[in-house]
XYZ file of C-alpha atoms in Angstrom:
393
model
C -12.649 -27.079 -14.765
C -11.821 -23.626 -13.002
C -14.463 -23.058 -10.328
C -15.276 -19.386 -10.364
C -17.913 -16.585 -9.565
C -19.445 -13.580 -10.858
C -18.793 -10.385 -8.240
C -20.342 -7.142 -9.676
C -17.428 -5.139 -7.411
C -17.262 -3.435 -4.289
C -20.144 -3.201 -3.706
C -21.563 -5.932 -4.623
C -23.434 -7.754 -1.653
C -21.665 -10.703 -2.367
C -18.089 -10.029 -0.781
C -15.203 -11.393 -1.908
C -14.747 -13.691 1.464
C -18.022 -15.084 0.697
C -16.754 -16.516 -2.851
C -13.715 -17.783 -0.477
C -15.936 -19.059 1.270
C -18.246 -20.705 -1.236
C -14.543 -22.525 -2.599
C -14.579 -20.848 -5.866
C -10.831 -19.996 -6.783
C -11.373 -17.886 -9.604
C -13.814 -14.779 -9.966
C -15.215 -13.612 -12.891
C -15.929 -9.876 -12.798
C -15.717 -6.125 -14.584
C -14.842 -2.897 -14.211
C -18.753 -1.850 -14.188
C -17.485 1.996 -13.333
C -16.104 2.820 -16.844
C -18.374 3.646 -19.108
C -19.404 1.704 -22.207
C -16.894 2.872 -25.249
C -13.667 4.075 -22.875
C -10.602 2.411 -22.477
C -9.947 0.449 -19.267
C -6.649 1.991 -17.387
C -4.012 -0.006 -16.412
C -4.181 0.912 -13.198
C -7.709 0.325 -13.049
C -7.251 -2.943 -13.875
C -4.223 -3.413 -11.500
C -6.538 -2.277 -8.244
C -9.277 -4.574 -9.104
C -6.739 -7.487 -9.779
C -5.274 -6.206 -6.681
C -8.203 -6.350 -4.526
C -9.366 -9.709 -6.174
C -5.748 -11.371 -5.214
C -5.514 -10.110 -1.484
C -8.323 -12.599 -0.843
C -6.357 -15.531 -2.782
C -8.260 -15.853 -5.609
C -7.750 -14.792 -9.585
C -9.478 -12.774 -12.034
C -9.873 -15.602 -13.982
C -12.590 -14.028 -16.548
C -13.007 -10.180 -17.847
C -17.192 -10.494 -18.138
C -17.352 -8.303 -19.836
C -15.794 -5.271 -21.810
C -19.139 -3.864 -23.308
C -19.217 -3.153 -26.711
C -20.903 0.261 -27.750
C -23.839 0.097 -29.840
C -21.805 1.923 -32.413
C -19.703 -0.751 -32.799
C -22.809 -3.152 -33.382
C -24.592 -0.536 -35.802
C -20.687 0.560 -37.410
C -21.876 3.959 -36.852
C -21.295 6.945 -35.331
C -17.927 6.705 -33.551
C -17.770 3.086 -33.760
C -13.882 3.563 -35.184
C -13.008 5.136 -32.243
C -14.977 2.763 -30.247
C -13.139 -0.163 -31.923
C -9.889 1.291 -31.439
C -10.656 1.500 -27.506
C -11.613 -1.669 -27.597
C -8.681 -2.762 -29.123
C -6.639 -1.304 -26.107
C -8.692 -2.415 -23.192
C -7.776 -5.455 -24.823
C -3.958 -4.989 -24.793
C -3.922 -3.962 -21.011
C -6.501 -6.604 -20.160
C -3.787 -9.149 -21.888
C -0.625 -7.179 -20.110
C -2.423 -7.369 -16.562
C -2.666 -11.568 -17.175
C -5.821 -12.173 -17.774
C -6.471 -14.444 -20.456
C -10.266 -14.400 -21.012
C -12.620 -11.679 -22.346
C -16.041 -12.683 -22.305
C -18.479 -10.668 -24.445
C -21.635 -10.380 -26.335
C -23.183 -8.722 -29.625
C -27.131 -8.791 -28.884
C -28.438 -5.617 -30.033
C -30.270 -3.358 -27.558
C -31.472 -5.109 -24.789
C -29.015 -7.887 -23.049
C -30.421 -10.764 -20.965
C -34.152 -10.193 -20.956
C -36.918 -11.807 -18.548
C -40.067 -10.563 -17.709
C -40.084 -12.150 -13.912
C -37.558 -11.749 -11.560
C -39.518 -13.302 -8.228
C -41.089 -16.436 -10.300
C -42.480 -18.378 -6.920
C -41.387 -21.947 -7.177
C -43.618 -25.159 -5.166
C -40.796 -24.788 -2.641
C -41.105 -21.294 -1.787
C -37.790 -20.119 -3.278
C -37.811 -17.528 -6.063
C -36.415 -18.238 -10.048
C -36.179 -15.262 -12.737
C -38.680 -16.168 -15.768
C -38.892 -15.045 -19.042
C -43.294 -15.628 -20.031
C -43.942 -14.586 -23.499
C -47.145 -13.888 -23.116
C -45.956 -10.684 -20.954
C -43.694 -10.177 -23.527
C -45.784 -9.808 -25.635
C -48.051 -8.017 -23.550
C -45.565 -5.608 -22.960
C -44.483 -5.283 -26.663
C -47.318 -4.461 -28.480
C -49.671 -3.046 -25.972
C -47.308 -0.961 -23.925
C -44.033 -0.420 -25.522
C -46.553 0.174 -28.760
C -43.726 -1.224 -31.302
C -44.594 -0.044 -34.993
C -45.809 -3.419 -36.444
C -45.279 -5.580 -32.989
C -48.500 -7.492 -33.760
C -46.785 -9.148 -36.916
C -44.421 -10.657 -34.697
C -47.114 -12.809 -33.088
C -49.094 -15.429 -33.686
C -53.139 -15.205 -33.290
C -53.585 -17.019 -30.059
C -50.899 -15.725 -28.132
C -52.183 -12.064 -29.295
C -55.033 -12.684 -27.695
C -53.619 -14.210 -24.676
C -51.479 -11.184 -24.430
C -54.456 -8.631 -24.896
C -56.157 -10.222 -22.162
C -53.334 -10.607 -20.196
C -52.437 -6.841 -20.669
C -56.162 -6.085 -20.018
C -55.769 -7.701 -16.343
C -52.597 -5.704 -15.173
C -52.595 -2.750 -13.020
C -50.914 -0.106 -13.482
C -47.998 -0.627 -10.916
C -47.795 -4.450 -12.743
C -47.539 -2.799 -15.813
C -44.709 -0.619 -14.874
C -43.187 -3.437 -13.092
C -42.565 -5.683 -16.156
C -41.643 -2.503 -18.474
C -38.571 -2.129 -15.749
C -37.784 -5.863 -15.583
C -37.750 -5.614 -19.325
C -35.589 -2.176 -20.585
C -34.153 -0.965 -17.194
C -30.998 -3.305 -16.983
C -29.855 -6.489 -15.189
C -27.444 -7.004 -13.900
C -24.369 -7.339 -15.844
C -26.232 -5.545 -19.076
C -24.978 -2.632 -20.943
C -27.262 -0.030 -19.384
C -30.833 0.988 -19.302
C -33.489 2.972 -21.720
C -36.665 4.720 -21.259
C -39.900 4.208 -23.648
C -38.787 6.254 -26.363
C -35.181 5.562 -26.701
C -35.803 1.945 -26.788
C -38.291 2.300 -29.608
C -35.110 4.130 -31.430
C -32.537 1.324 -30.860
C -35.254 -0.756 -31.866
C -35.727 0.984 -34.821
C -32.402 1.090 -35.533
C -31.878 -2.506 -35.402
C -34.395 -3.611 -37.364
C -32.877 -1.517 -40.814
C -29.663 -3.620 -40.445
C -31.351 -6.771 -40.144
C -29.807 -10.551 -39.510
C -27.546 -10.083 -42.344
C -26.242 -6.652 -41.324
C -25.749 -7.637 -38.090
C -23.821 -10.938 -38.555
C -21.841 -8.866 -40.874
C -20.733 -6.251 -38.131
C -20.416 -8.537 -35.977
C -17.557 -10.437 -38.089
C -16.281 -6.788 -39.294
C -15.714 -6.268 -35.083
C -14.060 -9.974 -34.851
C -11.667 -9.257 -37.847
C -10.572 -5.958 -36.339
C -10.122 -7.042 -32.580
C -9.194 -10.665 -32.470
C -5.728 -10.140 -33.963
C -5.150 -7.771 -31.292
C -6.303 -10.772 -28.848
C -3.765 -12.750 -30.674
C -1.164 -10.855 -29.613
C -2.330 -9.596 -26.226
C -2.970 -13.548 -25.608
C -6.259 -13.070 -24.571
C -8.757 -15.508 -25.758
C -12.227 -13.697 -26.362
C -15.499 -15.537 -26.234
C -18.715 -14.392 -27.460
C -21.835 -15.558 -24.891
C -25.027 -16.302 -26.594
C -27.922 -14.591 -27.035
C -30.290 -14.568 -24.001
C -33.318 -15.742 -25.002
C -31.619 -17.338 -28.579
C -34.568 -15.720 -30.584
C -35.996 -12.632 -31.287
C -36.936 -9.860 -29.604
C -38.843 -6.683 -30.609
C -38.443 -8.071 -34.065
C -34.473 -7.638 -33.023
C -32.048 -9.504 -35.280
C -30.100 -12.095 -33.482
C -27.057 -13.787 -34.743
C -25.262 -15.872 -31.786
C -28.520 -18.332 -30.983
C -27.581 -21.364 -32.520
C -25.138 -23.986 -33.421
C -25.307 -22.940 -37.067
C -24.262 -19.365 -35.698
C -21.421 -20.253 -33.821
C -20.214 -22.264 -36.476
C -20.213 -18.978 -38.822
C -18.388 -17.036 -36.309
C -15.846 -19.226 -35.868
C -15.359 -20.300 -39.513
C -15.043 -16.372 -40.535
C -12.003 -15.492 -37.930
C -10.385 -18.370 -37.375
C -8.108 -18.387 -34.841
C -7.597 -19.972 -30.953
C -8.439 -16.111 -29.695
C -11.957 -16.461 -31.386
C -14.643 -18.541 -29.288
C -17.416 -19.027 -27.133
C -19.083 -18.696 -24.118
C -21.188 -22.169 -23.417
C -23.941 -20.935 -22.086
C -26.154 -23.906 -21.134
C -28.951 -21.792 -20.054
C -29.294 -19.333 -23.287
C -28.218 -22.147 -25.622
C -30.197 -24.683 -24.240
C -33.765 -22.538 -24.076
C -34.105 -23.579 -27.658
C -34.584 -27.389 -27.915
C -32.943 -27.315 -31.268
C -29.536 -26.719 -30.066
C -27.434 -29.571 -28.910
C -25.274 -28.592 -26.331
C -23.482 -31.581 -26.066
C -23.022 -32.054 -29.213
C -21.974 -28.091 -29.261
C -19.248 -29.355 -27.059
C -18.197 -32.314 -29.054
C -18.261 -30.086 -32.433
C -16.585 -26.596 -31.090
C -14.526 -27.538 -27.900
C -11.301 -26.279 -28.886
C -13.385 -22.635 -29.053
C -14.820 -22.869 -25.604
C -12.859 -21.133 -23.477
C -15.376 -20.142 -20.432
C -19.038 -22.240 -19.264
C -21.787 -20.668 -17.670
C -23.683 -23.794 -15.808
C -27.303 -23.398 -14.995
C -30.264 -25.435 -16.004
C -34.016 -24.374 -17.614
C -37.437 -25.461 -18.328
C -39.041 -25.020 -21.352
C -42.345 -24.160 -22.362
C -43.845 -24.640 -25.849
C -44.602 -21.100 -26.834
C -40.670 -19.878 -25.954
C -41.627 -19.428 -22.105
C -38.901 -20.972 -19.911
C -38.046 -20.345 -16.085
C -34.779 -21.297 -14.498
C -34.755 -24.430 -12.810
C -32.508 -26.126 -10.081
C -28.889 -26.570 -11.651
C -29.322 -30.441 -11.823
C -33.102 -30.387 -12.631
C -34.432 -28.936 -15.663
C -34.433 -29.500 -19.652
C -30.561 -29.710 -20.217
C -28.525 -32.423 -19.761
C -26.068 -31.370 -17.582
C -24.144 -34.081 -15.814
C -23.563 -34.768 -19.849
C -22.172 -31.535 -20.564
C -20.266 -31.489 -17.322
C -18.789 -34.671 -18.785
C -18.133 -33.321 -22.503
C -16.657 -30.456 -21.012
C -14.405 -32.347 -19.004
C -13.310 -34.506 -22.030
C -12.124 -31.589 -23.870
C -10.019 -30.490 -20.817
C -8.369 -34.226 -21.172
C -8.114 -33.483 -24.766
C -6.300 -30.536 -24.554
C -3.846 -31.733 -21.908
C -2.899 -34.272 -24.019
C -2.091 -32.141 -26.808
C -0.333 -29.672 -24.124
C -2.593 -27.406 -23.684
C -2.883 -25.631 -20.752
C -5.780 -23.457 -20.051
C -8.866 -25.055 -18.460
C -12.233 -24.070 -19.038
C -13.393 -21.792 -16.563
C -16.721 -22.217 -14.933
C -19.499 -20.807 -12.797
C -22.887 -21.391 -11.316
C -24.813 -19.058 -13.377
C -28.301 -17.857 -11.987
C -29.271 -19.065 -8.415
C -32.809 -19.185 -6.725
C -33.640 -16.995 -4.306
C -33.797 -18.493 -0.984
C -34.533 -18.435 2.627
C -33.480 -15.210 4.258
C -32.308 -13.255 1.260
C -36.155 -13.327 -0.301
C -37.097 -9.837 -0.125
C -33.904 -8.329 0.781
C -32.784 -5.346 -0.567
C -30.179 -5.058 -2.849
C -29.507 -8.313 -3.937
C -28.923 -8.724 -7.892
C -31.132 -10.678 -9.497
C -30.092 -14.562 -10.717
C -27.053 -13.425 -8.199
C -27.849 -14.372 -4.718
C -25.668 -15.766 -2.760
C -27.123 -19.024 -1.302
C -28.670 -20.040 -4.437
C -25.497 -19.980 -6.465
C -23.549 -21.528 -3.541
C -26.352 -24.442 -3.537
C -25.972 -24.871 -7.365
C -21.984 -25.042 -7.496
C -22.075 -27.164 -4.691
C -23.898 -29.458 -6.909
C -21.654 -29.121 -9.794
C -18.804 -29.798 -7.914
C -20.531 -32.499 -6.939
C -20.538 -33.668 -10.579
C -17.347 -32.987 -11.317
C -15.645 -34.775 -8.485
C -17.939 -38.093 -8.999
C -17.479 -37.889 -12.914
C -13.172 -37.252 -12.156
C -13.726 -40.470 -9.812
C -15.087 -42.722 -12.476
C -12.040 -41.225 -14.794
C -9.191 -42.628 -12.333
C -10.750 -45.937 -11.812
């Protein structure tokens, strides 16, 4: 596999002759600076590729080109939307790189509620606790209907968990929750997200899935031609929120996806952390059945909790098999050689602790620290080279 990192840009604490450092050859990055709908320049993408190369390393993964909420809704301007989309697409392809990663959740993008969880050993994880959720849902945001959503018990956990928060806790977890991480697709205040939320709901799982294959049918034939292969990452958590739909959580959705536009441009982001926070979903056995389709990992490792809870763990030290996944992953890359294929799957250490001297520093992005992804692709690599010995013996 393609060793690789996520750099948010310029100015992105993490400097590009730190991923040199780290031994990642590929990075995996956007051009967070154009807004959400336009099309990327050319030339934009030529001075990032530019600036990526001087340090000897390749853009090995667009993540991501966001997609308007227009496009998710099909309203609005979503056909202009689409048809920018389409384009980014083209000069994405005509710049050389090959991979678009991408997602479809509706409203809010990768959600936790904790962003300094406190670990035994000192170092910090980001957490998602559903009891805060909750908390934050139906006693704070003040969703029409939230309680519904909910079973007894953890209502009342979440009342009395609400109950116990001061008010600078309270705004704390409303800006871990709608304010944007890093990577997302922006930010909302109270009452716009009640909107979106809104919004959402109408269209339902259904709706969704069926804009969501209405986007795939009218892009991925561009991909085709631009040959760029696009791969949809899954939702993060794989379940609903706000009552949310969500249609890219399981095995059984990734299997629709593909099965609607089929074609080698259409796949999927393995995410082994969103994926694997529901127990249901095999990721191994994700790899075994949809291989051909992957066409970028994220690595990182979690620990589940029985109400949906989950925190994320070390990289070789959670709920996920992943020295197995490592090793499915790098059977498919045997696979395809032998059928003379020639992309690899591109990697990266998704999510890193916080440790040592870069607790409480300013600035850095959460679940993107440097020494806690550099510990955790250290590891993998660590994998990968012993599993790649046992291959050539």
């Amino acid at each position: 596999m393609l060793e690789t990192w996520r750099w948010f840009g310029p100015g992105d604490p993490v400097t590009l002759q730190k991923i040199v450092q780290a031994g990642a050859q590929g990075v995996v990055t956007s051009l967070h600076h154009i807004a959400t709908g336009s099309v990327w320049p050319d030339e934009e993408i030529a001075r990032r590729k530019r600036e990526i190369e001087s340090h000897g390393l390749s853009w090995a993964v667009v993540e991501s080109i966001p997609l308007h909420n227009d496009i998710k809704t099909r309203s609005g301007d979503f056909c202009k939307y689409i048809d920018n989309y389409r384009e980014s697409v083209r000069n994405v392809g005509a710049a050389g790189i090959s991979v678009v990663c991408y997602n479809f959740m509706p409203v809010v993008d990768w959600t936790r509620t904790n962003l300094t969880y406190t670990l035994p050993n000192a170092a910090q994880a980001l957490r998602f606790e559903m009891t805060d959720f909750a908390a934050y849902d139906v006693y704070l945001l003040q969703r029409d209907n939230a309680a519904a959503d909910y079973d007894p018990g953890l209502l009342a956990r979440a009342k009395q968990r609400f109950e116990a928060m001061t008010p600078p806790e309270r705004e704390l977890l409303e800006q871990n929750i709608i304010a944007g991480l890093p990577g997302g697709e922006g930010s909302y205040d109270r009452q716009g997200i009640r909107r979106a939320i809104a919004e959402f709901i109408a269209l339902g799982v259904e709706g969704m899935r069926a804009n969501l294959i209405a986007f795939l049918e009218e892009v991925i034939p561009v991909a085709e031609e631009a040959g760029v292969r696009m791969c949809i990452h899954p939702d993060d958590p794989p379940f609903s929120l706000f009552g949310l739909p969500r249609v890219v959580s399981t095995a059984a959705d990734a299997r629709t996806i593909l099965t609607a536009v089929p074609s080698p441009s259409n796949g999927l982001t393995l995410c082994a952390g969103s994926f694997g926070a529901r127990a249901d979903n095999d990721l191994i056995g994700m790899v075994r059945e949809f291989g051909s389709h992957i066409h970028f990992a994220h690595l990182r490792n979690i620990k589940r909790e029985p109400d949906g809870s989950f925190y994320e763990s070390e990289h070789l030290d959670g709920d996920n098999d992943i020295v197995g996944l490592i090793d499915a992953l790098l059977d498919e890359e045997e696979r395809r050689s032998a059928l003379g294929r020639t992309d690899r799957i591109p990697m990266r250490p998704d999510h890193g602790h916080l440790l040592g001297d870069e607790i409480g520093q300013e600035g850095v992005n959460p679940g993107y620290s440097f020494g806690g992804r550099l510990k955790g692709l250290a590891e993998l690599r660590g994998v990968m080279h012993a599993l790649q010995a046992v291959r050539r013996r």
